[in-house]
Short mmCIF file of N, CA, C and O in Angstrom, two decimals:
data_model
loop_
_atom_site.label_atom_id
_atom_site.label_comp_id
_atom_site.label_asym_id
_atom_site.label_seq_id
_atom_site.Cartn_x
_atom_site.Cartn_y
_atom_site.Cartn_z
N MET I 1 41.57 18.95 72.35
CA MET I 1 42.03 19.12 70.97
C MET I 1 41.69 20.54 70.52
O MET I 1 40.67 21.09 70.87
N ASN I 2 42.56 21.11 69.74
CA ASN I 2 42.39 22.45 69.23
C ASN I 2 41.14 22.52 68.35
O ASN I 2 40.93 21.71 67.47
N TYR I 3 40.28 23.53 68.60
CA TYR I 3 39.03 23.67 67.85
C TYR I 3 39.26 23.78 66.36
O TYR I 3 38.54 23.19 65.57
N SER I 4 40.29 24.49 65.93
CA SER I 4 40.54 24.63 64.49
C SER I 4 40.92 23.29 63.86
O SER I 4 40.56 23.03 62.71
N LEU I 5 41.62 22.44 64.58
CA LEU I 5 41.93 21.11 64.06
C LEU I 5 40.67 20.26 63.93
O LEU I 5 40.53 19.49 62.99
N ILE I 6 39.75 20.43 64.86
CA ILE I 6 38.47 19.72 64.78
C ILE I 6 37.70 20.20 63.55
O ILE I 6 37.12 19.39 62.82
N GLN I 7 37.69 21.50 63.31
CA GLN I 7 37.01 22.05 62.13
C GLN I 7 37.64 21.52 60.85
O GLN I 7 36.94 21.15 59.91
N ILE I 8 38.97 21.47 60.81
CA ILE I 8 39.68 20.96 59.63
C ILE I 8 39.31 19.50 59.39
O ILE I 8 39.03 19.10 58.26
N LEU I 9 39.30 18.70 60.46
CA LEU I 9 38.89 17.30 60.34
C LEU I 9 37.46 17.20 59.80
O LEU I 9 37.18 16.38 58.92
N GLY I 10 36.58 18.04 60.29
CA GLY I 10 35.20 18.05 59.82
C GLY I 10 35.10 18.40 58.35
O GLY I 10 34.38 17.75 57.59
N PHE I 11 35.82 19.43 57.92
CA PHE I 11 35.79 19.82 56.51
C PHE I 11 36.38 18.74 55.61
O PHE I 11 35.81 18.41 54.57
N ILE I 12 37.51 18.16 56.00
CA ILE I 12 38.13 17.10 55.19
C ILE I 12 37.20 15.89 55.09
O ILE I 12 36.99 15.35 54.00
N SER I 13 36.63 15.49 56.20
CA SER I 13 35.71 14.35 56.19
C SER I 13 34.49 14.65 55.34
O SER I 13 34.03 13.80 54.55
N GLY I 14 33.96 15.84 55.47
CA GLY I 14 32.81 16.25 54.67
C GLY I 14 33.11 16.28 53.19
O GLY I 14 32.30 15.82 52.36
N ILE I 15 34.27 16.78 52.83
CA ILE I 15 34.67 16.83 51.43
C ILE I 15 34.78 15.42 50.86
O ILE I 15 34.27 15.12 49.78
N LEU I 16 35.44 14.53 51.59
CA LEU I 16 35.63 13.17 51.09
C LEU I 16 34.32 12.41 50.93
O LEU I 16 34.09 11.76 49.91
N THR I 17 33.44 12.51 51.93
CA THR I 17 32.17 11.78 51.82
C THR I 17 31.25 12.41 50.78
O THR I 17 30.42 11.72 50.20
N THR I 18 31.42 13.68 50.53
CA THR I 18 30.60 14.35 49.52
C THR I 18 31.08 14.03 48.11
O THR I 18 30.28 13.66 47.25
N ILE I 19 32.37 14.15 47.86
CA ILE I 19 32.87 13.90 46.50
C ILE I 19 32.75 12.43 46.10
O ILE I 19 32.78 12.11 44.92
N ALA I 20 32.54 11.56 47.08
CA ALA I 20 32.34 10.15 46.77
C ALA I 20 31.09 9.95 45.90
O ALA I 20 31.00 8.97 45.16
N PHE I 21 30.15 10.88 45.93
CA PHE I 21 28.93 10.77 45.14
C PHE I 21 29.10 11.24 43.70
O PHE I 21 28.29 10.90 42.83
N ILE I 22 30.12 12.00 43.42
CA ILE I 22 30.28 12.57 42.07
C ILE I 22 30.39 11.48 41.00
O ILE I 22 29.70 11.59 39.97
N PRO I 23 31.17 10.42 41.17
CA PRO I 23 31.21 9.39 40.13
C PRO I 23 29.84 8.75 39.87
O PRO I 23 29.50 8.45 38.72
N GLN I 24 29.03 8.58 40.92
CA GLN I 24 27.70 7.98 40.73
C GLN I 24 26.78 8.94 39.98
O GLN I 24 26.03 8.52 39.10
N VAL I 25 26.84 10.22 40.31
CA VAL I 25 26.03 11.21 39.59
C VAL I 25 26.40 11.20 38.11
O VAL I 25 25.53 11.16 37.23
N LEU I 26 27.69 11.24 37.83
CA LEU I 26 28.15 11.24 36.43
C LEU I 26 27.71 9.97 35.71
O LEU I 26 27.24 10.02 34.57
N LYS I 27 27.83 8.83 36.38
CA LYS I 27 27.45 7.56 35.76
C LYS I 27 25.96 7.54 35.43
O LYS I 27 25.55 7.09 34.36
N VAL I 28 25.15 8.00 36.36
CA VAL I 28 23.69 8.02 36.13
C VAL I 28 23.35 8.92 34.94
O VAL I 28 22.58 8.53 34.06
N TRP I 29 23.93 10.10 34.89
CA TRP I 29 23.55 11.05 33.84
C TRP I 29 24.18 10.73 32.50
O TRP I 29 23.60 11.06 31.46
N VAL I 30 25.32 10.07 32.47
CA VAL I 30 25.95 9.69 31.20
C VAL I 30 25.31 8.43 30.63
O VAL I 30 24.95 8.39 29.45
N THR I 31 25.13 7.41 31.46
CA THR I 31 24.60 6.13 30.96
C THR I 31 23.07 6.09 30.95
O THR I 31 22.49 5.28 30.24
N LYS I 32 22.46 6.95 31.76
CA LYS I 32 21.00 6.95 31.93
C LYS I 32 20.47 5.59 32.40
O LYS I 32 19.35 5.20 32.10
N LYS I 33 21.30 4.88 33.15
CA LYS I 33 20.92 3.58 33.70
C LYS I 33 20.92 3.67 35.22
O LYS I 33 21.91 4.03 35.83
N THR I 34 19.79 3.30 35.80
CA THR I 34 19.65 3.40 37.26
C THR I 34 19.00 2.17 37.87
O THR I 34 18.64 2.19 39.05
N GLU I 35 18.84 1.11 37.11
CA GLU I 35 18.12 -0.06 37.62
C GLU I 35 18.77 -0.69 38.85
O GLU I 35 18.09 -1.33 39.65
N ASP I 36 20.05 -0.50 39.05
CA ASP I 36 20.73 -1.07 40.21
C ASP I 36 20.72 -0.15 41.43
O ASP I 36 21.29 -0.49 42.46
N ILE I 37 20.09 1.00 41.31
CA ILE I 37 20.02 1.94 42.42
C ILE I 37 18.65 1.80 43.09
O ILE I 37 17.62 1.85 42.42
N SER I 38 18.65 1.61 44.38
CA SER I 38 17.40 1.45 45.13
C SER I 38 16.75 2.81 45.36
O SER I 38 17.33 3.70 45.99
N LEU I 39 15.52 2.97 44.85
CA LEU I 39 14.78 4.21 45.03
C LEU I 39 14.49 4.44 46.52
O LEU I 39 14.70 5.56 47.02
N LEU I 40 14.05 3.41 47.21
CA LEU I 40 13.74 3.55 48.63
C LEU I 40 14.98 3.95 49.43
O LEU I 40 14.91 4.82 50.31
N MET I 41 16.12 3.35 49.14
CA MET I 41 17.34 3.69 49.84
C MET I 41 17.69 5.17 49.64
O MET I 41 18.04 5.87 50.59
N PHE I 42 17.55 5.67 48.41
CA PHE I 42 17.90 7.07 48.17
C PHE I 42 16.92 8.02 48.83
O PHE I 42 17.32 9.09 49.31
N ILE I 43 15.65 7.66 48.88
CA ILE I 43 14.68 8.51 49.59
C ILE I 43 15.01 8.56 51.07
O ILE I 43 15.05 9.65 51.67
N ILE I 44 15.28 7.41 51.67
CA ILE I 44 15.66 7.37 53.09
C ILE I 44 16.96 8.14 53.32
O ILE I 44 17.10 8.90 54.28
N PHE I 45 17.92 7.97 52.42
CA PHE I 45 19.21 8.66 52.52
C PHE I 45 19.01 10.18 52.48
O PHE I 45 19.61 10.92 53.28
N ILE I 46 18.18 10.66 51.57
CA ILE I 46 17.94 12.10 51.45
C ILE I 46 17.28 12.65 52.71
O ILE I 46 17.63 13.73 53.18
N ILE I 47 16.35 11.90 53.27
CA ILE I 47 15.73 12.32 54.53
C ILE I 47 16.79 12.42 55.63
O ILE I 47 16.81 13.37 56.41
N GLY I 48 17.71 11.46 55.66
CA GLY I 48 18.80 11.51 56.63
C GLY I 48 19.71 12.71 56.42
O GLY I 48 20.13 13.36 57.38
N ILE I 49 20.02 13.01 55.16
CA ILE I 49 20.86 14.18 54.86
C ILE I 49 20.17 15.45 55.33
O ILE I 49 20.80 16.34 55.91
N ILE I 50 18.87 15.55 55.08
CA ILE I 50 18.12 16.73 55.53
C ILE I 50 18.20 16.84 57.06
O ILE I 50 18.40 17.93 57.60
N GLY I 51 18.08 15.70 57.74
CA GLY I 51 18.22 15.71 59.20
C GLY I 51 19.58 16.22 59.65
O GLY I 51 19.68 17.05 60.55
N TRP I 52 20.64 15.74 59.00
CA TRP I 52 22.00 16.21 59.34
C TRP I 52 22.15 17.69 59.03
O TRP I 52 22.81 18.43 59.78
N LEU I 53 21.56 18.14 57.95
CA LEU I 53 21.65 19.55 57.56
C LEU I 53 20.95 20.43 58.61
O LEU I 53 21.51 21.45 59.04
N VAL I 54 19.75 20.04 59.01
CA VAL I 54 19.04 20.79 60.04
C VAL I 54 19.85 20.79 61.34
O VAL I 54 20.01 21.82 61.99
N TYR I 55 20.38 19.63 61.70
CA TYR I 55 21.21 19.53 62.91
C TYR I 55 22.42 20.47 62.81
O TYR I 55 22.75 21.17 63.77
N GLY I 56 23.06 20.50 61.64
CA GLY I 56 24.20 21.39 61.44
C GLY I 56 23.83 22.85 61.66
O GLY I 56 24.58 23.61 62.27
N PHE I 57 22.65 23.25 61.15
CA PHE I 57 22.19 24.63 61.36
C PHE I 57 21.89 24.88 62.84
O PHE I 57 22.21 25.95 63.36
N LEU I 58 21.27 23.91 63.49
CA LEU I 58 20.90 24.09 64.90
C LEU I 58 22.12 24.25 65.80
O LEU I 58 22.08 25.00 66.79
N ILE I 59 23.21 23.54 65.48
CA ILE I 59 24.41 23.66 66.32
C ILE I 59 25.44 24.60 65.69
O ILE I 59 26.54 24.76 66.20
N ASN I 60 25.06 25.22 64.56
CA ASN I 60 25.92 26.19 63.88
C ASN I 60 27.28 25.58 63.51
O ASN I 60 28.33 26.16 63.77
N ASN I 61 27.24 24.40 62.88
CA ASN I 61 28.46 23.68 62.52
C ASN I 61 28.66 23.75 61.01
O ASN I 61 27.96 23.09 60.25
N TYR I 62 29.61 24.60 60.59
CA TYR I 62 29.80 24.85 59.16
C TYR I 62 30.24 23.63 58.36
O TYR I 62 29.77 23.46 57.24
N PRO I 63 31.11 22.77 58.88
CA PRO I 63 31.44 21.57 58.10
C PRO I 63 30.21 20.70 57.82
O PRO I 63 30.03 20.21 56.70
N LEU I 64 29.34 20.53 58.81
CA LEU I 64 28.12 19.74 58.61
C LEU I 64 27.20 20.42 57.60
O LEU I 64 26.62 19.76 56.74
N ILE I 65 27.05 21.72 57.72
CA ILE I 65 26.16 22.45 56.81
C ILE I 65 26.66 22.37 55.38
O ILE I 65 25.91 22.05 54.46
N LEU I 66 27.94 22.64 55.18
CA LEU I 66 28.50 22.64 53.83
C LEU I 66 28.48 21.25 53.21
O LEU I 66 27.98 21.06 52.09
N ALA I 67 28.97 20.26 53.93
CA ALA I 67 29.04 18.91 53.39
C ALA I 67 27.65 18.37 53.07
O ALA I 67 27.42 17.79 52.00
N ASN I 68 26.71 18.56 53.97
CA ASN I 68 25.38 18.01 53.75
C ASN I 68 24.59 18.79 52.72
O ASN I 68 23.74 18.22 52.05
N SER I 69 24.87 20.06 52.55
CA SER I 69 24.21 20.82 51.48
C SER I 69 24.64 20.29 50.11
O SER I 69 23.79 20.05 49.24
N VAL I 70 25.92 20.09 49.93
CA VAL I 70 26.42 19.58 48.65
C VAL I 70 25.98 18.12 48.45
O VAL I 70 25.55 17.74 47.36
N THR I 71 26.07 17.31 49.50
CA THR I 71 25.65 15.91 49.40
C THR I 71 24.16 15.83 49.05
O THR I 71 23.76 14.99 48.24
N LEU I 72 23.36 16.70 49.64
CA LEU I 72 21.93 16.72 49.33
C LEU I 72 21.71 17.03 47.86
O LEU I 72 20.91 16.35 47.19
N LEU I 73 22.42 17.99 47.33
CA LEU I 73 22.30 18.33 45.91
C LEU I 73 22.67 17.13 45.03
O LEU I 73 21.94 16.77 44.10
N LEU I 74 23.78 16.48 45.34
CA LEU I 74 24.23 15.33 44.54
C LEU I 74 23.23 14.17 44.66
O LEU I 74 22.91 13.52 43.66
N ALA I 75 22.73 13.93 45.85
CA ALA I 75 21.77 12.84 46.05
C ALA I 75 20.46 13.13 45.31
O ALA I 75 19.86 12.23 44.73
N ILE I 76 20.05 14.38 45.30
CA ILE I 76 18.83 14.75 44.57
C ILE I 76 19.03 14.55 43.07
O ILE I 76 18.12 14.10 42.37
N LEU I 77 20.23 14.87 42.57
CA LEU I 77 20.51 14.62 41.14
C LEU I 77 20.41 13.13 40.81
O LEU I 77 19.88 12.75 39.76
N ILE I 78 20.92 12.30 41.70
CA ILE I 78 20.82 10.85 41.48
C ILE I 78 19.35 10.42 41.55
O ILE I 78 18.88 9.63 40.72
N LEU I 79 18.61 10.94 42.52
CA LEU I 79 17.20 10.61 42.66
C LEU I 79 16.41 11.04 41.41
O LEU I 79 15.57 10.28 40.91
N ILE I 80 16.67 12.23 40.92
CA ILE I 80 16.01 12.70 39.68
C ILE I 80 16.35 11.76 38.53
O ILE I 80 15.47 11.38 37.74
N GLY I 81 17.61 11.37 38.43
CA GLY I 81 18.00 10.42 37.39
C GLY I 81 17.29 9.09 37.54
O GLY I 81 16.83 8.50 36.55
N LYS I 82 17.16 8.62 38.77
CA LYS I 82 16.46 7.35 39.03
C LYS I 82 15.00 7.45 38.60
O LYS I 82 14.47 6.54 37.96
N ILE I 83 14.36 8.54 38.93
CA ILE I 83 12.95 8.72 38.56
C ILE I 83 12.81 8.92 37.05
O ILE I 83 11.93 8.33 36.42
N ARG I 84 13.69 9.69 36.49
CA ARG I 84 13.61 10.02 35.05
C ARG I 84 14.00 8.84 34.16
O ARG I 84 13.36 8.60 33.15
N PHE I 85 15.07 8.14 34.50
CA PHE I 85 15.60 7.09 33.63
C PHE I 85 15.23 5.69 34.08
O PHE I 85 15.43 4.73 33.35
N GLY I 86 14.76 5.57 35.35
CA GLY I 86 14.62 4.27 35.98
C GLY I 86 13.44 3.47 35.61
O GLY I 86 13.30 2.32 35.70
#
């Protein structure tokens, strides 16, 4: 498969899985309600994102780096909301 097509697939997949968090971030910050969000799950999830981000840097994979950097930011915003409002 053409390398550029693989990169495009990576970027599209990263964009979709990343923007999926935007509605949850908005809901947390607008409603200030987080009781249905598992704190432990988000902590484990953030550790996993950090792992993927480090892996992306180690293999120099820009779609992984970009997607996981933004996802990490969004997940941290949800975690802050959970701690602050929860």
